[in-house]
Amino acid sequence: MIIDRRELDPAQVLRAAICIVGGGAAGITLACELDASGVQVLLLDASAPGARGEVSQDPYEGSSEGAHATPRFFRRRGFGGTTAIWGGRCVPFDPIDFEPREHVRDSGWPISYDEVARHYPAAMAYCDAGAFEFDARQAFTQPGAVVQGLASGGGMLADGIERYSLPTHFGKRYGARLAASANVRVLAPAQVTQLLRAAGSERIAALECRAGEGAPVLRIEAGRFVLAAGGIETARLLLASRGDGNGSGNGMGIGTGTGIGNRFDNVGRYYTCHVENFIGTLRPRHAGGSFHFETTRDGVYGRRKLAFDAATQRRARLLNTSFRLHYPNVADARHGSAVLSAVYLARRALIPEYRRILQYGVGESVRTSTVTAHVGNVAAGLPQLAAFGADWMRRRVFARRKLPYVLVPNADGSFVLEVNAEQTPLRDSRITLGDRVDGYGMPRVHIAWRLGSDDVDSLCRAYRLLRDEVRAQGAGSLEFDDAALRDTVAASVPLGGHHIGTARMADHPSRGVVDANAAVFDAPNLFIAGSATFPTSSHANPTLTIVAMSIRLAAHLRTETARDGRNGAGA
């Protein structure tokens, strides 16, 4: 059922057993898992399924330091959230990611890998990413290798793959189901401005939301609340909520307290993304490696990757790290590719996030050629470009399952190496509230992302280990400037929208914000869904694990509501 917030009497109080804040991958998965459960659920979002018109992105504006993008980048308000622009990469976390590691400070989850892995197959179905199978030897129909002659060995893993979703826009994919649900109501537009405690209690009594800037405040009461608003927005709402259950209006009280769930000053801290860069040139000795996307046995696009096994990570004190073969620097016309030059010339037509990715070029060899040089490539390679364009239209524009992105090999047979690495959770890498407010009266966020020395050291060791293994197997060479490696790695940036750890899961409130069931330590009827709860980031994109953890949380909520008998009939 869809409820238009603008048609409600502001004096009316809506009630439910479970109120979910946020209609992205986490919130929609939760709502779908609770559909047909008999539990009265209210899902709040900036827009409703099927809503037309642009949703203002202004509340996501804020400030940031250093290499981190502005907070508006890589996030989207609207039903479906950031799945409206995600690339669809699905990769599970590894068992070691959940373990306390002596060489990774503040590592370890209060739950095991198996508790999450049992939900990965269902999460794959939600993401439309096929079977939970990430070994190339079983997933692909044809044998192959990332680099011909390079096999798993010496602690290196060469048989792992990543799978790709359609990519699935969760709002479009599951909107009709929720609109037809008998027990799930979607309220939109609804911008939550604060959580309210029950007087004299740790429990959350209600929240307040508005339909638009300057619109009246609507109060919503529930037995349980779930914040599924993303790693940045979840921290923002917890920090900004300082009222009690008798409050009215905005009631922010900026500067009057520490927020909800923040008794030990952990909210917004330990913020990690993924360390991403393009460093080194891999020159295979033999032709025939698997550079392009392949199709799995169940018809899903996948790509091979390189990584290190758990024993090597412990021995070499590595953070979890993966490598992919990459195309040459798009901005450098020396690649000689009409396709890559066309991409460079058309970059202004891309969404800002993709333009940002392109502008960084390739680690050690960032070079931008003149427009004339790129036009020359296009003119000389028109047949190549025409063939590529026809294939791109067929496999990307008109296809339901879309080719993930452009892959064009270097003419000389070499490959740039792309790295995606876990970060050490650092307490001073954090999300805080700024001095400015948005149109709803909510303080805007400030992001202080930090890249630690342990992160840089780990990546340097990983590159050298990989170089040595490629050489030892006689598969070719991995070339980089060893003397400049540390400085190159230190210039890495958080390119993706992977906002992790700002309300981390822990076994004690002094070490985190939520417990093993994702309940806020200081507010037992408030839960958090999404990557904000992840204590560590792995090397993997977080979406698949966000969905798996949301399925796990839904099962816990069903058990709790069944035990206490609340059906939360709406008022």
Coordinates of C-alpha atoms in Angstrom, one line a residue:
M1 CA 0.0 0.0 0.0
I2 CA 1.2 3.5 -0.9
I3 CA 0.4 6.5 1.4
D4 CA 1.0 10.0 0.1
R5 CA 2.4 11.9 3.1
R6 CA 1.0 15.2 1.7
E7 CA -2.5 14.0 2.0
L8 CA -2.4 13.2 5.7
D9 CA -3.6 15.4 8.5
P10 CA -0.4 16.6 10.3
A11 CA -2.2 15.9 13.6
Q12 CA -2.6 12.3 12.7
V13 CA -0.2 9.8 14.3
L14 CA 0.8 6.8 12.2
R15 CA 1.6 3.6 14.0
A16 CA 3.2 0.3 13.1
A17 CA 4.9 -2.7 14.6
I18 CA 8.1 -1.9 12.6
C19 CA 9.0 1.4 10.9
I20 CA 11.8 1.2 8.4
V21 CA 13.6 4.4 7.4
G22 CA 15.0 4.3 3.9
G23 CA 14.0 2.6 0.7
G24 CA 17.3 1.5 -0.7
A25 CA 18.7 -2.0 -1.0
A26 CA 18.6 -2.6 2.7
G27 CA 15.2 -1.1 3.4
I28 CA 13.4 -2.7 0.4
T29 CA 14.9 -6.1 1.2
L30 CA 13.7 -5.9 4.8
A31 CA 10.2 -4.8 3.6
C32 CA 10.0 -7.6 1.1
E33 CA 11.2 -10.2 3.7
L34 CA 8.4 -8.9 6.1
D35 CA 5.8 -8.9 3.3
A36 CA 3.0 -11.4 4.0
S37 CA 4.3 -11.9 7.6
G38 CA 1.2 -10.4 9.2
V39 CA 3.5 -7.8 10.9
Q40 CA 2.4 -4.2 10.2
V41 CA 5.3 -2.5 8.6
L42 CA 5.7 1.2 7.6
L43 CA 8.5 2.0 5.1
L44 CA 9.5 5.7 4.8
D45 CA 11.3 7.1 1.8
A46 CA 11.9 10.3 -0.2
S47 CA 9.6 9.0 -3.0
A48 CA 7.1 6.2 -3.6
P49 CA 7.3 3.3 -6.0
G50 CA 6.5 4.5 -9.5
A51 CA 6.6 8.2 -8.5
R52 CA 7.4 10.6 -11.3
G53 CA 9.6 13.6 -11.2
E54 CA 13.0 14.3 -9.8
V55 CA 13.6 14.0 -6.1
S56 CA 15.7 16.8 -4.6
Q57 CA 19.2 15.6 -3.7
D58 CA 20.0 18.8 -1.7
P59 CA 19.8 17.1 1.7
Y60 CA 22.8 15.0 0.7
E61 CA 25.0 18.0 0.2
G62 CA 27.7 18.6 2.8
S63 CA 31.5 19.0 3.1
S64 CA 34.5 16.7 2.9
E65 CA 38.2 16.7 3.4
G66 CA 41.1 15.7 1.1
A67 CA 40.5 13.1 -1.6
H68 CA 37.0 12.1 -0.5
A69 CA 34.2 13.1 -2.9
T70 CA 31.5 15.6 -1.8
P71 CA 28.9 13.7 0.3
R72 CA 26.3 14.1 -2.6
F73 CA 28.4 11.8 -4.9
F74 CA 27.6 8.1 -5.1
R75 CA 24.3 8.5 -3.3
R76 CA 20.7 8.9 -4.5
R77 CA 17.5 9.9 -2.8
G78 CA 14.4 8.3 -4.1
F79 CA 12.8 4.9 -4.0
G80 CA 15.5 2.3 -4.7
G81 CA 18.2 4.6 -3.3
T82 CA 21.7 4.3 -4.8
T83 CA 20.7 1.1 -6.6
A84 CA 19.5 3.6 -9.2
I85 CA 23.1 4.2 -10.3
W86 CA 25.1 1.2 -9.0
G87 CA 27.3 -0.8 -11.4
G88 CA 25.9 -4.2 -10.2
R89 CA 29.1 -5.8 -8.9
C90 CA 28.3 -8.6 -6.5
V91 CA 31.1 -10.1 -4.4
P92 CA 30.7 -11.9 -1.0
F93 CA 32.9 -11.2 2.0
D94 CA 35.4 -13.9 2.9
P95 CA 35.6 -15.9 6.2
I96 CA 38.7 -14.0 7.3
D97 CA 36.9 -10.7 7.1
F98 CA 34.8 -11.7 10.2
E99 CA 37.7 -12.9 12.3
P100 CA 39.8 -10.8 14.7
R101 CA 43.2 -10.3 13.1
E102 CA 46.2 -9.3 15.0
H103 CA 47.5 -7.2 12.2
V104 CA 44.2 -5.3 11.6
R105 CA 43.3 -3.1 14.6
D106 CA 39.7 -3.1 15.7
S107 CA 38.9 -6.1 13.4
G108 CA 36.5 -8.9 14.2
W109 CA 32.7 -9.2 14.0
P110 CA 30.5 -10.5 16.8
I111 CA 29.0 -12.9 14.3
S112 CA 30.6 -15.5 12.2
Y113 CA 30.9 -15.8 8.4
D114 CA 28.5 -18.7 8.4
E115 CA 25.7 -16.6 9.9
V116 CA 25.9 -14.3 6.9
A117 CA 26.8 -16.9 4.3
R118 CA 23.6 -18.8 4.8
H119 CA 21.7 -15.8 3.4
Y120 CA 24.0 -15.1 0.4
P121 CA 22.0 -17.4 -2.0
A122 CA 18.8 -15.4 -1.2
A123 CA 20.7 -12.2 -1.5
M124 CA 21.9 -13.2 -4.9
A125 CA 18.3 -13.8 -6.0
Y126 CA 17.3 -10.3 -4.8
C127 CA 20.2 -8.8 -6.8
D128 CA 19.5 -10.9 -9.9
A129 CA 23.1 -12.1 -9.9
G130 CA 22.6 -15.8 -10.3
A131 CA 24.0 -18.6 -8.2
F132 CA 26.1 -18.2 -5.1
E133 CA 29.1 -19.5 -7.0
F134 CA 32.3 -17.5 -7.2
D135 CA 34.9 -20.1 -8.4
A136 CA 35.7 -19.6 -12.1
R137 CA 36.2 -23.4 -12.5
Q138 CA 32.6 -24.1 -11.6
A139 CA 30.9 -20.8 -12.7
F140 CA 32.3 -20.5 -16.3
T141 CA 31.7 -22.9 -19.1
Q142 CA 35.2 -22.4 -20.6
P143 CA 38.5 -22.9 -18.8
G144 CA 40.7 -19.9 -18.6
A145 CA 42.9 -17.7 -16.5
V146 CA 43.2 -14.0 -15.7
V147 CA 46.7 -14.2 -17.2
Q148 CA 47.7 -17.2 -19.4
G149 CA 50.1 -19.3 -17.4
L150 CA 49.1 -17.8 -14.0
A151 CA 47.4 -20.2 -11.6
S152 CA 46.6 -20.2 -7.9
G153 CA 49.8 -20.8 -5.9
G154 CA 52.3 -19.2 -3.6
G155 CA 49.4 -17.8 -1.5
M156 CA 47.8 -16.1 -4.6
L157 CA 44.3 -17.0 -5.6
A158 CA 43.6 -16.9 -9.4
D159 CA 40.2 -18.6 -9.6
G160 CA 37.9 -16.1 -7.9
I161 CA 35.3 -14.1 -9.8
E162 CA 32.9 -11.3 -9.3
R163 CA 29.4 -11.5 -10.6
Y164 CA 27.2 -8.7 -11.9
S165 CA 23.6 -7.8 -11.3
L166 CA 21.3 -6.6 -14.1
P167 CA 22.1 -4.0 -12.5
T168 CA 18.9 -4.2 -10.5
H169 CA 17.2 -1.0 -9.5
F170 CA 15.5 -2.2 -6.3
G171 CA 12.8 0.4 -6.4
K172 CA 11.6 -0.6 -9.9
R173 CA 12.2 -4.3 -9.3
Y174 CA 10.2 -4.6 -6.0
G175 CA 8.0 -1.5 -6.0
A176 CA 4.9 -3.2 -7.4
R177 CA 5.2 -6.0 -4.8
L178 CA 5.3 -3.6 -1.9
A179 CA 2.5 -1.4 -3.4
A180 CA 0.3 -4.5 -3.4
S181 CA 1.3 -5.7 0.0
A182 CA -1.4 -6.2 2.6
N183 CA 0.8 -5.5 5.6
V184 CA 3.6 -3.2 4.3
R185 CA 2.8 0.4 3.8
V186 CA 5.1 2.8 2.0
L187 CA 4.9 6.4 3.1
A188 CA 6.4 9.1 0.8
P189 CA 7.6 11.7 0.5
A190 CA 9.0 11.4 4.0
Q191 CA 12.2 13.0 5.2
V192 CA 13.0 11.8 8.8
T193 CA 14.4 14.7 10.9
Q194 CA 14.8 13.1 14.3
L195 CA 14.2 10.1 16.5
L196 CA 12.5 10.6 19.8
R197 CA 13.1 8.7 23.0
A198 CA 10.3 7.6 25.3
A199 CA 10.3 9.8 28.4
G200 CA 12.5 8.3 31.1
S201 CA 13.4 5.3 28.8
E202 CA 16.1 4.2 26.5
R203 CA 13.5 3.0 23.9
I204 CA 12.6 5.1 20.9
A205 CA 9.0 6.2 21.1
A206 CA 8.6 7.9 17.8
L207 CA 10.2 9.7 14.9
E208 CA 9.3 12.9 13.1
C209 CA 9.3 13.4 9.4
R210 CA 8.3 16.0 6.8
A211 CA 6.9 15.8 3.3
G212 CA 9.0 18.7 2.1
E213 CA 11.0 21.7 3.2
G214 CA 8.7 23.8 5.5
A215 CA 6.0 21.1 5.5
P216 CA 4.3 20.2 8.8
V217 CA 5.9 17.6 11.0
L218 CA 4.3 14.1 11.1
R219 CA 4.8 11.8 14.1
I220 CA 5.2 8.1 13.6
E221 CA 5.1 5.6 16.5
A222 CA 6.3 2.0 16.3
G223 CA 7.3 -0.9 18.5
R224 CA 10.6 -1.1 16.6
F225 CA 12.5 1.2 14.2
V226 CA 15.1 0.3 11.6
L227 CA 17.4 2.8 10.1
A228 CA 18.3 1.7 6.6
A229 CA 19.4 5.0 5.3
G230 CA 23.0 4.3 4.3
G231 CA 26.4 4.6 6.0
I232 CA 26.4 8.4 5.9
E233 CA 22.8 9.3 6.5
T234 CA 22.4 6.8 9.4
A235 CA 25.2 8.5 11.3
R236 CA 23.7 11.9 10.5
L237 CA 20.3 11.0 11.9
L238 CA 21.7 9.3 15.0
L239 CA 23.9 12.3 15.8
A240 CA 21.2 14.9 15.1
S241 CA 18.5 13.1 17.3
R242 CA 18.5 14.6 20.7
G243 CA 14.9 15.0 21.7
D244 CA 12.5 13.1 24.0
G245 CA 9.2 11.6 23.2
N246 CA 7.3 14.7 24.3
G247 CA 9.1 16.9 21.8
S248 CA 7.4 18.5 18.9
G249 CA 8.6 20.4 15.8
N250 CA 12.2 20.0 14.7
G251 CA 13.7 20.0 18.2
M252 CA 17.2 19.4 16.9
G253 CA 19.0 20.9 19.9
I254 CA 22.2 21.1 17.8
G255 CA 25.1 21.1 20.2
T256 CA 23.1 20.1 23.2
G257 CA 24.0 16.4 23.4
T258 CA 25.8 13.5 21.8
G259 CA 23.0 11.9 19.8
I260 CA 21.4 8.5 20.1
G261 CA 23.5 5.3 20.4
N262 CA 26.6 7.5 21.0
R263 CA 27.4 7.0 24.7
F264 CA 30.9 6.0 23.9
D265 CA 31.3 8.4 21.0
N266 CA 31.4 5.7 18.4
V267 CA 28.6 7.0 16.0
G268 CA 30.1 8.2 12.8
R269 CA 33.6 6.9 13.6
Y270 CA 35.6 4.1 12.0
Y271 CA 34.4 5.2 8.6
T272 CA 35.9 3.2 5.8
C273 CA 35.4 3.0 2.1
H274 CA 37.8 1.0 -0.2
V275 CA 41.2 1.9 -1.2
E276 CA 41.2 2.1 -5.0
N277 CA 44.0 2.8 -7.5
F278 CA 45.5 1.9 -10.8
I279 CA 49.1 1.0 -10.3
G280 CA 51.6 -0.9 -12.4
T281 CA 51.6 -2.6 -15.8
L282 CA 51.2 -6.3 -16.1
R283 CA 52.8 -7.7 -19.2
P284 CA 51.8 -11.4 -19.9
R285 CA 54.3 -13.7 -21.5
H286 CA 51.6 -15.5 -23.4
A287 CA 48.5 -14.2 -25.2
G288 CA 45.0 -15.6 -24.3
G289 CA 44.2 -14.4 -20.8
S290 CA 40.6 -13.6 -19.7
F291 CA 40.4 -9.9 -19.8
H292 CA 36.8 -9.4 -20.9
F293 CA 33.6 -10.2 -19.2
E294 CA 32.5 -13.8 -19.5
T295 CA 29.1 -15.4 -19.1
T296 CA 28.5 -17.8 -16.2
R297 CA 26.6 -21.1 -16.6
D298 CA 23.5 -19.4 -15.4
G299 CA 23.8 -16.4 -17.9
V300 CA 25.3 -13.8 -15.6
Y301 CA 28.2 -11.5 -16.5
G302 CA 31.4 -12.2 -14.5
R303 CA 35.1 -11.3 -14.4
R304 CA 38.1 -13.0 -13.0
K305 CA 40.2 -11.5 -10.3
L306 CA 43.4 -12.1 -8.3
A307 CA 43.6 -12.1 -4.5
F308 CA 45.5 -13.7 -1.6
D309 CA 44.5 -16.6 0.6
A310 CA 43.8 -16.2 4.3
A311 CA 47.1 -17.7 5.4
T312 CA 49.1 -15.3 3.2
Q313 CA 47.1 -12.4 4.5
R314 CA 48.0 -13.3 8.1
R315 CA 51.6 -14.1 7.3
A316 CA 52.3 -11.0 5.2
R317 CA 50.0 -8.8 7.4
L318 CA 47.8 -7.9 4.5
L319 CA 44.4 -6.3 4.4
N320 CA 42.0 -8.2 2.2
T321 CA 43.0 -7.1 -1.4
S322 CA 41.9 -7.9 -4.9
F323 CA 43.3 -7.0 -8.3
R324 CA 41.7 -6.8 -11.8
L325 CA 43.1 -6.2 -15.2
H326 CA 42.2 -2.7 -16.4
Y327 CA 42.1 -0.8 -19.6
P328 CA 44.7 2.0 -20.2
N329 CA 44.3 5.6 -19.1
V330 CA 41.3 6.9 -21.1
A331 CA 42.7 10.4 -21.1
D332 CA 46.1 9.4 -22.7
A333 CA 45.5 9.2 -26.5
R334 CA 48.7 7.1 -26.8
H335 CA 46.4 4.1 -26.2
G336 CA 45.5 4.4 -29.9
S337 CA 41.9 3.3 -29.2
A338 CA 39.0 5.0 -31.0
V339 CA 36.6 3.6 -28.4
L340 CA 38.6 4.9 -25.4
S341 CA 39.1 8.3 -27.1
A342 CA 35.3 8.5 -27.8
V343 CA 34.6 7.7 -24.1
Y344 CA 37.0 10.5 -23.1
L345 CA 35.5 13.0 -25.5
A346 CA 32.0 12.1 -24.3
R347 CA 32.8 12.1 -20.6
R348 CA 30.7 15.2 -19.9
A349 CA 27.6 13.2 -20.8
L350 CA 28.3 10.8 -18.0
I351 CA 26.9 11.1 -14.5
P352 CA 29.2 13.0 -12.1
E353 CA 30.3 9.9 -10.3
Y354 CA 31.6 8.2 -13.5
R355 CA 33.3 11.4 -14.6
R356 CA 35.1 11.5 -11.3
I357 CA 36.3 8.0 -11.8
L358 CA 37.7 8.8 -15.2
Q359 CA 39.4 12.0 -14.2
Y360 CA 41.9 10.2 -11.9
G361 CA 43.5 8.3 -14.8
V362 CA 46.0 5.7 -14.0
G363 CA 48.2 5.9 -10.9
E364 CA 51.8 6.4 -11.9
S365 CA 51.2 7.6 -15.4
V366 CA 48.4 10.1 -15.4
R367 CA 48.6 12.0 -18.7
T368 CA 46.0 13.9 -20.5
S369 CA 46.3 14.3 -24.3
T370 CA 44.9 17.1 -26.4
V371 CA 41.4 16.9 -27.9
T372 CA 43.0 16.9 -31.3
A373 CA 44.9 13.7 -30.5
H374 CA 41.7 12.0 -29.3
V375 CA 39.8 13.1 -32.4
G376 CA 42.6 11.6 -34.5
N377 CA 42.2 8.3 -32.8
V378 CA 38.4 8.4 -33.5
A379 CA 38.9 9.3 -37.1
A380 CA 41.5 6.6 -37.7
G381 CA 39.4 3.9 -35.9
L382 CA 35.9 4.6 -37.2
P383 CA 35.3 1.0 -38.3
Q384 CA 36.4 -0.2 -34.9
L385 CA 34.2 2.4 -33.2
A386 CA 31.2 1.5 -35.3
A387 CA 31.5 -2.2 -34.5
F388 CA 31.9 -1.4 -30.8
G389 CA 28.9 0.9 -30.9
A390 CA 26.6 -1.7 -32.4
D391 CA 27.7 -4.3 -29.9
W392 CA 27.3 -1.8 -27.0
M393 CA 23.8 -0.9 -28.1
R394 CA 22.9 -4.6 -28.3
R395 CA 24.5 -5.7 -25.0
R396 CA 24.2 -2.5 -22.9
V397 CA 21.4 -0.2 -24.1
F398 CA 18.7 -2.6 -25.2
A399 CA 19.6 -5.7 -23.1
R400 CA 17.8 -6.5 -19.8
R401 CA 21.0 -7.9 -18.4
K402 CA 23.5 -5.2 -19.3
L403 CA 27.2 -5.5 -20.1
P404 CA 28.7 -3.8 -17.0
Y405 CA 31.2 -1.4 -18.5
V406 CA 33.6 -0.7 -21.4
L407 CA 36.7 -3.0 -21.5
V408 CA 39.2 -2.3 -24.2
P409 CA 42.6 -4.0 -24.1
N410 CA 45.9 -2.1 -24.7
A411 CA 47.2 -2.5 -28.2
D412 CA 50.6 -3.8 -26.9
G413 CA 49.0 -6.6 -24.9
S414 CA 49.8 -5.1 -21.5
F415 CA 47.3 -4.3 -18.8
V416 CA 47.0 -1.7 -16.1
L417 CA 46.4 -3.3 -12.7
E418 CA 43.4 -2.0 -10.7
V419 CA 43.5 -2.6 -7.0
N420 CA 40.6 -2.6 -4.5
A421 CA 41.6 -3.1 -0.9
E422 CA 40.2 -3.2 2.6
Q423 CA 40.9 -0.3 4.9
T424 CA 41.9 -0.5 8.6
P425 CA 39.0 0.9 10.7
L426 CA 40.4 4.2 12.1
R427 CA 38.6 6.0 14.9
D428 CA 39.5 9.4 13.6
S429 CA 38.1 8.6 10.1
R430 CA 34.6 9.8 10.7
I431 CA 31.3 11.5 9.8
T432 CA 30.3 14.5 11.9
L433 CA 27.7 17.2 11.7
G434 CA 28.6 20.5 10.2
D435 CA 27.5 24.0 11.1
R436 CA 25.1 24.5 8.1
V437 CA 21.6 23.0 7.9
D438 CA 19.5 21.8 5.0
G439 CA 15.9 22.9 4.1
Y440 CA 14.5 20.5 6.7
G441 CA 16.6 22.0 9.5
M442 CA 18.9 18.9 9.5
P443 CA 22.6 19.6 10.0
R444 CA 24.6 18.8 7.0
V445 CA 27.4 16.2 7.3
H446 CA 31.1 16.7 7.2
I447 CA 33.3 13.7 6.1
A448 CA 36.9 13.3 7.3
W449 CA 38.1 10.2 5.5
R450 CA 41.5 8.9 6.5
L451 CA 43.9 6.5 4.8
G452 CA 46.2 5.0 7.4
S453 CA 49.8 4.1 7.2
D454 CA 48.9 0.4 7.8
D455 CA 46.7 0.6 4.7
V456 CA 49.6 2.0 2.6
D457 CA 52.1 -0.5 3.9
S458 CA 49.7 -3.4 3.3
L459 CA 49.1 -2.4 -0.3
C460 CA 52.9 -2.0 -1.0
R461 CA 53.5 -5.6 0.4
A462 CA 50.6 -6.9 -1.7
Y463 CA 52.0 -5.4 -4.9
R464 CA 55.4 -6.8 -4.3
L465 CA 54.1 -10.3 -3.4
L466 CA 52.0 -10.3 -6.6
R467 CA 54.9 -9.2 -8.7
D468 CA 57.1 -12.0 -7.3
E469 CA 54.4 -14.6 -7.9
V470 CA 53.8 -13.6 -11.5
R471 CA 57.6 -13.8 -12.1
A472 CA 58.0 -17.1 -10.2
Q473 CA 55.3 -18.7 -12.3
G474 CA 56.9 -17.4 -15.5
A475 CA 53.6 -15.9 -16.5
G476 CA 55.1 -12.5 -17.4
S477 CA 56.0 -9.4 -15.4
L478 CA 54.4 -6.8 -13.2
E479 CA 56.2 -3.5 -13.5
F480 CA 56.0 -0.5 -11.2
D481 CA 58.3 2.1 -9.8
D482 CA 59.3 0.4 -6.5
A483 CA 61.0 3.5 -5.1
A484 CA 57.9 5.6 -5.7
L485 CA 55.4 2.8 -4.8
R486 CA 54.6 4.1 -1.3
D487 CA 53.9 7.6 -2.5
T488 CA 51.7 6.3 -5.3
V489 CA 49.7 4.1 -3.0
A490 CA 49.3 6.9 -0.5
A491 CA 47.6 9.0 -3.2
S492 CA 44.8 6.4 -3.5
V493 CA 41.3 7.6 -3.3
P494 CA 37.9 6.3 -2.2
L495 CA 36.2 6.3 -5.6
G496 CA 33.1 4.3 -4.9
G497 CA 30.0 4.8 -2.8
H498 CA 31.0 2.3 -0.2
H499 CA 30.2 4.0 3.1
I500 CA 31.0 1.5 5.8
G501 CA 31.4 1.2 9.6
T502 CA 29.8 4.4 11.0
A503 CA 27.5 2.5 13.4
R504 CA 29.6 -0.6 13.7
M505 CA 28.5 -4.0 15.2
A506 CA 30.4 -5.1 18.3
D507 CA 30.2 -7.4 21.3
H508 CA 30.2 -4.4 23.8
P509 CA 28.9 -0.8 23.6
S510 CA 32.4 0.6 24.3
R511 CA 33.5 -0.9 20.9
G512 CA 30.6 -0.2 18.7
V513 CA 27.0 1.1 18.2
V514 CA 24.9 -2.1 17.6
D515 CA 24.9 -5.6 19.0
A516 CA 25.1 -8.9 17.1
N517 CA 21.4 -8.5 16.1
A518 CA 22.0 -5.0 14.8
A519 CA 20.1 -3.4 17.8
V520 CA 21.5 -0.1 19.1
F521 CA 23.1 -0.7 22.5
D522 CA 21.6 2.4 24.0
A523 CA 18.1 2.0 22.3
P524 CA 17.1 -1.6 22.2
N525 CA 14.1 -1.2 19.9
L526 CA 16.2 0.7 17.3
F527 CA 18.0 -1.4 14.7
I528 CA 20.3 -0.5 11.9
A529 CA 20.5 -2.2 8.5
G530 CA 23.2 -1.7 5.9
S531 CA 27.0 -1.2 5.7
A532 CA 27.0 1.3 8.6
T533 CA 27.1 -1.8 10.8
F534 CA 30.1 -3.6 9.2
P535 CA 33.1 -3.6 11.5
T536 CA 35.4 -4.2 8.6
S537 CA 35.1 -3.6 4.9
S538 CA 36.7 -6.6 3.1
H539 CA 37.8 -5.9 -0.5
A540 CA 34.3 -6.6 -1.7
N541 CA 31.6 -4.1 -2.8
P542 CA 29.1 -4.0 0.1
T543 CA 25.8 -4.4 -1.7
L544 CA 25.5 -8.2 -1.7
T545 CA 26.4 -8.4 2.0
I546 CA 24.0 -5.5 2.8
V547 CA 21.2 -7.5 1.3
A548 CA 22.3 -10.7 3.1
M549 CA 22.5 -8.9 6.4
S550 CA 19.0 -7.4 5.8
I551 CA 17.6 -10.9 5.3
R552 CA 19.2 -12.0 8.5
L553 CA 17.8 -8.9 10.4
A554 CA 14.3 -9.5 9.0
A555 CA 14.3 -13.1 10.4
H556 CA 15.3 -11.7 13.8
L557 CA 12.5 -9.1 13.7
R558 CA 9.9 -11.6 12.7
T559 CA 10.9 -13.7 15.7
E560 CA 10.8 -10.8 18.1
T561 CA 7.4 -9.5 16.9
A562 CA 6.0 -13.0 17.1
R563 CA 7.2 -13.3 20.6
D564 CA 5.7 -10.1 21.9
G565 CA 2.5 -10.4 19.9
R566 CA 2.5 -6.9 18.5
N567 CA 0.8 -6.6 15.1
G568 CA 1.0 -2.8 15.1
A569 CA -2.3 -2.0 13.4
G570 CA -1.9 1.4 11.9
A571 CA -3.8 4.4 13.2

